[in-house]
PDB file of N, CA and C in Angstrom:
ATOM      1  N   MET C   1     167.778 329.161   8.683  1.00 81.00           N
ATOM      2  CA  MET C   1     167.437 329.356  10.075  1.00 81.00           C
ATOM      3  C   MET C   1     166.276 329.394  10.859  1.00 81.00           C
ATOM      4  N   GLY C   2     166.368 328.663  11.700  1.00 95.00           N
ATOM      5  CA  GLY C   2     164.659 328.502  12.122  1.00 95.00           C
ATOM      6  C   GLY C   2     164.969 329.409  13.697  1.00 95.00           C
ATOM      7  N   ILE C   3     163.772 329.875  14.191  1.00 97.00           N
ATOM      8  CA  ILE C   3     163.603 330.406  15.533  1.00 97.00           C
ATOM      9  C   ILE C   3     163.205 329.352  16.740  1.00 97.00           C
ATOM     10  N   PHE C   4     163.704 329.659  18.005  1.00 97.00           N
ATOM     11  CA  PHE C   4     163.750 328.912  19.184  1.00 97.00           C
ATOM     12  C   PHE C   4     163.374 329.450  20.258  1.00 97.00           C
ATOM     13  N   VAL C   5     162.441 329.367  20.968  1.00 96.00           N
ATOM     14  CA  VAL C   5     162.535 329.580  22.515  1.00 96.00           C
ATOM     15  C   VAL C   5     163.131 328.670  23.629  1.00 96.00           C
ATOM     16  N   ILE C   6     164.075 329.220  24.313  1.00 95.00           N
ATOM     17  CA  ILE C   6     164.507 328.701  25.542  1.00 95.00           C
ATOM     18  C   ILE C   6     164.033 329.031  26.372  1.00 95.00           C
ATOM     19  N   GLN C   7     163.249 328.125  27.164  1.00 94.00           N
ATOM     20  CA  GLN C   7     162.720 328.243  28.580  1.00 94.00           C
ATOM     21  C   GLN C   7     163.387 327.642  29.702  1.00 94.00           C
ATOM     22  N   HIS C   8     163.837 328.724  30.741  1.00 89.00           N
ATOM     23  CA  HIS C   8     164.794 328.429  31.764  1.00 89.00           C
ATOM     24  C   HIS C   8     163.831 328.436  32.889  1.00 89.00           C
ATOM     25  N   PRO C   9     164.132 327.467  33.874  1.00 86.00           N
ATOM     26  CA  PRO C   9     162.945 327.432  34.944  1.00 86.00           C
ATOM     27  C   PRO C   9     163.789 328.713  35.949  1.00 86.00           C
ATOM     28  N   ALA C  10     163.078 329.743  36.370  1.00 83.00           N
ATOM     29  CA  ALA C  10     164.300 330.718  37.122  1.00 83.00           C
ATOM     30  C   ALA C  10     163.242 331.172  38.440  1.00 83.00           C
ATOM     31  N   PRO C  11     163.267 330.127  39.392  1.00 78.00           N
ATOM     32  CA  PRO C  11     162.893 330.929  40.741  1.00 78.00           C
ATOM     33  C   PRO C  11     163.421 332.263  41.224  1.00 78.00           C
ATOM     34  N   ILE C  12     162.606 332.825  41.791  1.00 74.00           N
ATOM     35  CA  ILE C  12     162.667 334.034  42.308  1.00 74.00           C
ATOM     36  C   ILE C  12     163.966 334.010  43.014  1.00 74.00           C
ATOM     37  N   ALA C  13     164.512 333.059  43.960  1.00 67.00           N
ATOM     38  CA  ALA C  13     165.685 333.055  44.412  1.00 67.00           C
ATOM     39  C   ALA C  13     166.918 333.181  43.662  1.00 67.00           C
ATOM     40  N   ASP C  14     166.590 332.567  42.597  1.00 73.00           N
ATOM     41  CA  ASP C  14     168.003 332.538  41.807  1.00 73.00           C
ATOM     42  C   ASP C  14     167.925 333.038  40.650  1.00 73.00           C
ATOM     43  N   VAL C  15     167.228 334.419  40.512  1.00 76.00           N
ATOM     44  CA  VAL C  15     167.049 335.397  39.637  1.00 76.00           C
ATOM     45  C   VAL C  15     168.604 335.832  39.408  1.00 76.00           C
ATOM     46  N   GLY C  16     169.423 336.173  40.424  1.00 79.00           N
ATOM     47  CA  GLY C  16     170.360 336.851  40.406  1.00 79.00           C
ATOM     48  C   GLY C  16     171.452 335.897  39.460  1.00 79.00           C
ATOM     49  N   THR C  17     171.274 334.565  39.222  1.00 83.00           N
ATOM     50  CA  THR C  17     172.254 333.913  38.454  1.00 83.00           C
ATOM     51  C   THR C  17     171.720 333.936  36.879  1.00 83.00           C
ATOM     52  N   LEU C  18     170.847 334.465  36.499  1.00 85.00           N
ATOM     53  CA  LEU C  18     170.391 334.672  34.961  1.00 85.00           C
ATOM     54  C   LEU C  18     171.120 335.425  34.504  1.00 85.00           C
ATOM     55  N   ASP C  19     171.735 336.664  34.908  1.00 87.00           N
ATOM     56  CA  ASP C  19     172.716 337.266  33.885  1.00 87.00           C
ATOM     57  C   ASP C  19     173.995 336.566  33.665  1.00 87.00           C
ATOM     58  N   GLY C  20     174.514 335.518  34.176  1.00 89.00           N
ATOM     59  CA  GLY C  20     175.400 334.694  34.067  1.00 89.00           C
ATOM     60  C   GLY C  20     174.885 333.577  33.115  1.00 89.00           C
ATOM     61  N   LEU C  21     174.023 333.129  33.659  1.00 89.00           N
ATOM     62  CA  LEU C  21     173.494 331.952  32.508  1.00 89.00           C
ATOM     63  C   LEU C  21     173.338 332.348  30.802  1.00 89.00           C
ATOM     64  N   ILE C  22     172.715 333.739  31.053  1.00 91.00           N
ATOM     65  CA  ILE C  22     172.265 334.221  29.385  1.00 91.00           C
ATOM     66  C   ILE C  22     173.888 334.531  28.747  1.00 91.00           C
ATOM     67  N   ALA C  23     175.049 335.103  29.602  1.00 93.00           N
ATOM     68  CA  ALA C  23     176.066 335.596  29.139  1.00 93.00           C
ATOM     69  C   ALA C  23     176.744 334.138  28.741  1.00 93.00           C
ATOM     70  N   ALA C  24     176.755 333.391  29.604  1.00 94.00           N
ATOM     71  CA  ALA C  24     177.401 331.726  29.097  1.00 94.00           C
ATOM     72  C   ALA C  24     176.576 331.481  27.467  1.00 94.00           C
ATOM     73  N   VAL C  25     175.526 331.391  27.521  1.00 94.00           N
ATOM     74  CA  VAL C  25     174.774 330.909  26.381  1.00 94.00           C
ATOM     75  C   VAL C  25     174.850 331.897  25.413  1.00 94.00           C
ATOM     76  N   ARG C  26     175.176 333.250  25.195  1.00 95.00           N
ATOM     77  CA  ARG C  26     175.658 334.132  24.378  1.00 95.00           C
ATOM     78  C   ARG C  26     177.369 333.745  24.119  1.00 95.00           C
ATOM     79  N   ALA C  27     177.902 333.372  25.223  1.00 97.00           N
ATOM     80  CA  ALA C  27     179.260 332.857  24.553  1.00 97.00           C
ATOM     81  C   ALA C  27     179.652 331.879  23.870  1.00 97.00           C
ATOM     82  N   ALA C  28     178.590 330.711  24.187  1.00 96.00           N
ATOM     83  CA  ALA C  28     178.445 329.672  23.777  1.00 96.00           C
ATOM     84  C   ALA C  28     178.339 329.602  22.276  1.00 96.00           C
ATOM     85  N   ALA C  29     177.034 330.396  22.177  1.00 96.00           N
ATOM     86  CA  ALA C  29     176.609 330.561  20.503  1.00 96.00           C
ATOM     87  C   ALA C  29     177.579 331.232  19.670  1.00 96.00           C
ATOM     88  N   ASN C  30     178.196 332.332  19.948  1.00 96.00           N
ATOM     89  CA  ASN C  30     179.467 333.076  19.575  1.00 96.00           C
ATOM     90  C   ASN C  30     180.529 331.869  19.031  1.00 96.00           C
ATOM     91  N   SER C  31     180.847 331.095  20.344  1.00 97.00           N
ATOM     92  CA  SER C  31     181.696 330.217  19.513  1.00 97.00           C
ATOM     93  C   SER C  31     181.460 329.508  19.118  1.00 97.00           C
ATOM     94  N   MET C  32     180.530 328.811  18.868  1.00 97.00           N
ATOM     95  CA  MET C  32     179.835 327.912  17.774  1.00 97.00           C
ATOM     96  C   MET C  32     179.694 328.718  16.427  1.00 97.00           C
ATOM     97  N   THR C  33     179.124 329.807  16.307  1.00 97.00           N
ATOM     98  CA  THR C  33     178.792 330.537  15.059  1.00 97.00           C
ATOM     99  C   THR C  33     180.443 330.640  14.428  1.00 97.00           C
ATOM    100  N   ALA C  34     181.572 331.023  15.174  1.00 97.00           N
ATOM    101  CA  ALA C  34     182.624 331.179  14.792  1.00 97.00           C
ATOM    102  C   ALA C  34     183.330 329.990  14.178  1.00 97.00           C
ATOM    103  N   ALA C  35     182.638 328.851  14.772  1.00 97.00           N
ATOM    104  CA  ALA C  35     183.639 327.378  14.530  1.00 97.00           C
ATOM    105  C   ALA C  35     182.557 327.068  13.299  1.00 97.00           C
ATOM    106  N   GLY C  36     181.626 327.635  12.810  1.00 96.00           N
ATOM    107  CA  GLY C  36     180.954 327.451  11.473  1.00 96.00           C
ATOM    108  C   GLY C  36     179.627 326.594  11.686  1.00 96.00           C
ATOM    109  N   CYS C  37     178.977 326.657  12.949  1.00 96.00           N
ATOM    110  CA  CYS C  37     177.954 326.361  13.258  1.00 96.00           C
ATOM    111  C   CYS C  37     176.951 327.677  13.984  1.00 96.00           C
ATOM    112  N   PRO C  38     176.452 328.208  12.920  1.00 96.00           N
ATOM    113  CA  PRO C  38     175.626 329.476  13.103  1.00 96.00           C
ATOM    114  C   PRO C  38     174.572 329.576  14.503  1.00 96.00           C
ATOM    115  N   VAL C  39     174.701 330.009  15.382  1.00 97.00           N
ATOM    116  CA  VAL C  39     173.388 330.428  16.596  1.00 97.00           C
ATOM    117  C   VAL C  39     173.354 331.881  17.142  1.00 97.00           C
ATOM    118  N   LEU C  40     172.615 332.308  16.781  1.00 96.00           N
ATOM    119  CA  LEU C  40     172.327 333.835  17.588  1.00 96.00           C
ATOM    120  C   LEU C  40     171.441 333.955  18.600  1.00 96.00           C
ATOM    121  N   MET C  41     171.877 334.032  19.855  1.00 95.00           N
ATOM    122  CA  MET C  41     170.807 334.876  20.537  1.00 95.00           C
ATOM    123  C   MET C  41     170.295 336.223  20.656  1.00 95.00           C
ATOM    124  N   LEU C  42     168.946 336.118  19.940  1.00 95.00           N
ATOM    125  CA  LEU C  42     168.494 337.285  19.472  1.00 95.00           C
ATOM    126  C   LEU C  42     168.081 338.233  20.847  1.00 95.00           C
ATOM    127  N   HIS C  43     167.287 337.488  21.714  1.00 94.00           N
ATOM    128  CA  HIS C  43     166.653 338.372  23.109  1.00 94.00           C
ATOM    129  C   HIS C  43     166.189 337.356  24.123  1.00 94.00           C
ATOM    130  N   ALA C  44     166.411 337.897  25.358  1.00 93.00           N
ATOM    131  CA  ALA C  44     166.082 337.111  26.623  1.00 93.00           C
ATOM    132  C   ALA C  44     165.239 338.094  27.498  1.00 93.00           C
ATOM    133  N   LEU C  45     164.206 337.631  28.314  1.00 92.00           N
ATOM    134  CA  LEU C  45     163.501 338.397  29.299  1.00 92.00           C
ATOM    135  C   LEU C  45     163.046 337.330  30.377  1.00 92.00           C
ATOM    136  N   TYR C  46     162.749 338.276  31.542  1.00 91.00           N
ATOM    137  CA  TYR C  46     162.168 337.126  32.811  1.00 91.00           C
ATOM    138  C   TYR C  46     160.936 337.735  32.799  1.00 91.00           C
ATOM    139  N   VAL C  47     160.092 336.524  33.031  1.00 91.00           N
ATOM    140  CA  VAL C  47     158.591 336.749  33.741  1.00 91.00           C
ATOM    141  C   VAL C  47     158.720 336.127  34.971  1.00 91.00           C
ATOM    142  N   PRO C  48     158.656 337.443  36.128  1.00 88.00           N
ATOM    143  CA  PRO C  48     158.705 337.115  37.035  1.00 88.00           C
ATOM    144  C   PRO C  48     157.421 336.027  37.827  1.00 88.00           C
ATOM    145  N   ALA C  49     156.152 336.658  37.146  1.00 91.00           N
ATOM    146  CA  ALA C  49     155.011 335.653  37.481  1.00 91.00           C
ATOM    147  C   ALA C  49     154.795 334.142  37.190  1.00 91.00           C
ATOM    148  N   ASP C  50     155.901 333.935  36.174  1.00 90.00           N
ATOM    149  CA  ASP C  50     156.104 332.496  35.969  1.00 90.00           C
ATOM    150  C   ASP C  50     157.426 331.955  36.694  1.00 90.00           C
ATOM    151  N   GLN C  51     158.249 332.966  37.089  1.00 89.00           N
ATOM    152  CA  GLN C  51     159.390 332.556  37.168  1.00 89.00           C
ATOM    153  C   GLN C  51     159.911 331.735  36.448  1.00 89.00           C
ATOM    154  N   THR C  52     160.189 332.319  35.118  1.00 91.00           N
ATOM    155  CA  THR C  52     160.810 331.837  33.764  1.00 91.00           C
ATOM    156  C   THR C  52     161.475 332.950  33.368  1.00 91.00           C
ATOM    157  N   CYS C  53     162.524 332.373  32.547  1.00 92.00           N
ATOM    158  CA  CYS C  53     163.524 333.236  31.601  1.00 92.00           C
ATOM    159  C   CYS C  53     163.252 332.465  30.323  1.00 92.00           C
ATOM    160  N   LEU C  54     162.968 333.636  29.236  1.00 94.00           N
ATOM    161  CA  LEU C  54     162.606 333.172  27.848  1.00 94.00           C
ATOM    162  C   LEU C  54     163.660 333.632  27.265  1.00 94.00           C
ATOM    163  N   SER C  55     164.694 333.174  26.069  1.00 94.00           N
ATOM    164  CA  SER C  55     165.441 333.433  25.491  1.00 94.00           C
ATOM    165  C   SER C  55     165.335 332.713  24.214  1.00 94.00           C
ATOM    166  N   VAL C  56     165.034 334.137  23.189  1.00 96.00           N
ATOM    167  CA  VAL C  56     164.973 333.610  21.906  1.00 96.00           C
ATOM    168  C   VAL C  56     166.408 333.489  20.962  1.00 96.00           C
ATOM    169  N   VAL C  57     166.346 332.583  19.960  1.00 96.00           N
ATOM    170  CA  VAL C  57     167.426 331.896  19.614  1.00 96.00           C
ATOM    171  C   VAL C  57     167.200 331.774  18.111  1.00 96.00           C
ATOM    172  N   ASP C  58     168.163 332.095  17.031  1.00 97.00           N
ATOM    173  CA  ASP C  58     168.027 331.757  15.603  1.00 97.00           C
ATOM    174  C   ASP C  58     169.133 330.500  15.567  1.00 97.00           C
ATOM    175  N   ALA C  59     168.806 329.431  15.059  1.00 97.00           N
ATOM    176  CA  ALA C  59     169.485 328.307  14.750  1.00 97.00           C
ATOM    177  C   ALA C  59     168.968 327.512  13.747  1.00 97.00           C
ATOM    178  N   ASP C  60     169.941 326.289  13.030  1.00 96.00           N
ATOM    179  CA  ASP C  60     169.660 325.607  12.191  1.00 96.00           C
ATOM    180  C   ASP C  60     168.247 324.672  12.717  1.00 96.00           C
ATOM    181  N   ASP C  61     168.583 324.085  13.951  1.00 96.00           N
ATOM    182  CA  ASP C  61     167.822 323.250  14.644  1.00 96.00           C
ATOM    183  C   ASP C  61     167.832 323.110  16.260  1.00 96.00           C
ATOM    184  N   ALA C  62     167.095 322.518  16.563  1.00 95.00           N
ATOM    185  CA  ALA C  62     166.826 322.361  18.357  1.00 95.00           C
ATOM    186  C   ALA C  62     168.341 321.880  18.728  1.00 95.00           C
ATOM    187  N   ALA C  63     168.833 320.636  17.792  1.00 95.00           N
ATOM    188  CA  ALA C  63     169.847 320.351  18.331  1.00 95.00           C
ATOM    189  C   ALA C  63     171.196 320.998  18.986  1.00 95.00           C
ATOM    190  N   THR C  64     171.245 322.140  17.839  1.00 96.00           N
ATOM    191  CA  THR C  64     172.255 323.100  17.785  1.00 96.00           C
ATOM    192  C   THR C  64     171.716 323.970  19.101  1.00 96.00           C
ATOM    193  N   VAL C  65     170.567 324.231  19.305  1.00 96.00           N
ATOM    194  CA  VAL C  65     170.233 325.083  20.372  1.00 96.00           C
ATOM    195  C   VAL C  65     170.730 324.307  21.654  1.00 96.00           C
ATOM    196  N   LEU C  66     170.441 322.992  21.739  1.00 95.00           N
ATOM    197  CA  LEU C  66     170.565 322.066  23.194  1.00 95.00           C
ATOM    198  C   LEU C  66     172.193 322.180  23.143  1.00 95.00           C
ATOM    199  N   GLU C  67     173.154 322.255  22.020  1.00 96.00           N
ATOM    200  CA  GLU C  67     174.543 322.228  22.328  1.00 96.00           C
ATOM    201  C   GLU C  67     174.994 323.151  22.851  1.00 96.00           C
ATOM    202  N   ALA C  68     174.531 324.423  22.317  1.00 96.00           N
ATOM    203  CA  ALA C  68     174.749 325.688  22.655  1.00 96.00           C
ATOM    204  C   ALA C  68     174.420 325.913  24.484  1.00 96.00           C
ATOM    205  N   LEU C  69     173.393 325.348  24.944  1.00 94.00           N
ATOM    206  CA  LEU C  69     172.879 325.031  26.431  1.00 94.00           C
ATOM    207  C   LEU C  69     174.000 324.111  26.981  1.00 94.00           C
ATOM    208  N   ARG C  70     174.273 323.013  26.612  1.00 95.00           N
ATOM    209  CA  ARG C  70     175.089 322.249  27.174  1.00 95.00           C
ATOM    210  C   ARG C  70     176.546 322.955  27.577  1.00 95.00           C
ATOM    211  N   ARG C  71     176.881 323.513  26.208  1.00 96.00           N
ATOM    212  CA  ARG C  71     178.261 324.173  26.419  1.00 96.00           C
ATOM    213  C   ARG C  71     178.328 325.586  27.419  1.00 96.00           C
ATOM    214  N   ALA C  72     176.827 325.916  27.709  1.00 93.00           N
ATOM    215  CA  ALA C  72     176.882 326.999  28.596  1.00 93.00           C
ATOM    216  C   ALA C  72     176.517 326.242  30.208  1.00 93.00           C
ATOM    217  N   GLY C  73     176.491 325.072  30.245  1.00 91.00           N
ATOM    218  CA  GLY C  73     176.330 324.400  31.223  1.00 91.00           C
ATOM    219  C   GLY C  73     174.888 324.252  32.001  1.00 91.00           C
ATOM    220  N   SER C  74     173.898 324.986  30.879  1.00 88.00           N
ATOM    221  CA  SER C  74     172.165 324.448  31.482  1.00 88.00           C
ATOM    222  C   SER C  74     171.579 323.076  31.240  1.00 88.00           C
ATOM    223  N   THR C  75     171.124 322.599  32.196  1.00 79.00           N
ATOM    224  CA  THR C  75     171.050 321.067  31.943  1.00 79.00           C
ATOM    225  C   THR C  75     168.978 321.191  32.290  1.00 79.00           C
ATOM    226  N   THR C  76     168.447 322.295  32.391  1.00 79.00           N
ATOM    227  CA  THR C  76     167.105 322.117  32.922  1.00 79.00           C
ATOM    228  C   THR C  76     166.197 323.141  32.081  1.00 79.00           C
ATOM    229  N   ALA C  77     166.712 323.302  30.663  1.00 85.00           N
ATOM    230  CA  ALA C  77     165.806 324.350  29.789  1.00 85.00           C
ATOM    231  C   ALA C  77     165.274 323.293  28.795  1.00 85.00           C
ATOM    232  N   ARG C  78     163.811 323.901  28.361  1.00 93.00           N
ATOM    233  CA  ARG C  78     163.275 323.522  27.431  1.00 93.00           C
ATOM    234  C   ARG C  78     163.379 324.255  26.068  1.00 93.00           C
ATOM    235  N   ILE C  79     163.383 323.650  25.157  1.00 96.00           N
ATOM    236  CA  ILE C  79     163.774 324.266  23.331  1.00 96.00           C
ATOM    237  C   ILE C  79     162.344 323.998  22.978  1.00 96.00           C
ATOM    238  N   LEU C  80     161.845 325.140  22.445  1.00 96.00           N
ATOM    239  CA  LEU C  80     160.499 325.184  21.802  1.00 96.00           C
ATOM    240  C   LEU C  80     160.677 325.677  20.423  1.00 96.00           C
ATOM    241  N   PRO C  81     160.676 325.082  19.325  1.00 97.00           N
ATOM    242  CA  PRO C  81     160.208 325.932  18.164  1.00 97.00           C
ATOM    243  C   PRO C  81     159.335 326.827  18.138  1.00 97.00           C
ATOM    244  N   ALA C  82     159.608 328.119  17.030  1.00 96.00           N
ATOM    245  CA  ALA C  82     158.579 329.414  17.518  1.00 96.00           C
ATOM    246  C   ALA C  82     158.718 330.300  16.261  1.00 96.00           C
ATOM    247  N   ARG C  83     157.793 330.976  15.871  1.00 93.00           N
ATOM    248  CA  ARG C  83     157.899 331.888  15.091  1.00 93.00           C
ATOM    249  C   ARG C  83     157.573 333.177  15.094  1.00 93.00           C
ATOM    250  N   SER C  84     158.450 333.926  14.595  1.00 87.00           N
ATOM    251  CA  SER C  84     158.468 335.458  14.311  1.00 87.00           C
ATOM    252  C   SER C  84     156.907 336.095  13.956  1.00 87.00           C
ATOM    253  N   LEU C  85     156.401 337.117  14.491  1.00 88.00           N
ATOM    254  CA  LEU C  85     155.204 337.688  14.059  1.00 88.00           C
ATOM    255  C   LEU C  85     155.331 338.830  13.629  1.00 88.00           C
TER     256      LEU C  85
END
């Protein structure tokens, strides 16, 4: 599996919706994992200065992460390959 960062734009006015979005992505990842397509949400954080939410996900490929986002109802995120240090 590989590490990916999901970058969600999160204007300050929308910060209250982040908990729901992260919960929806976690639920989609859990559902996909139970169905045999492993996706693991490792961590999420909000960067107020950049108005961005970053989520770290472990999955086989970016397409799998994209599917988890689609199932969670997110359409505005970027998916970037990353590496743990």
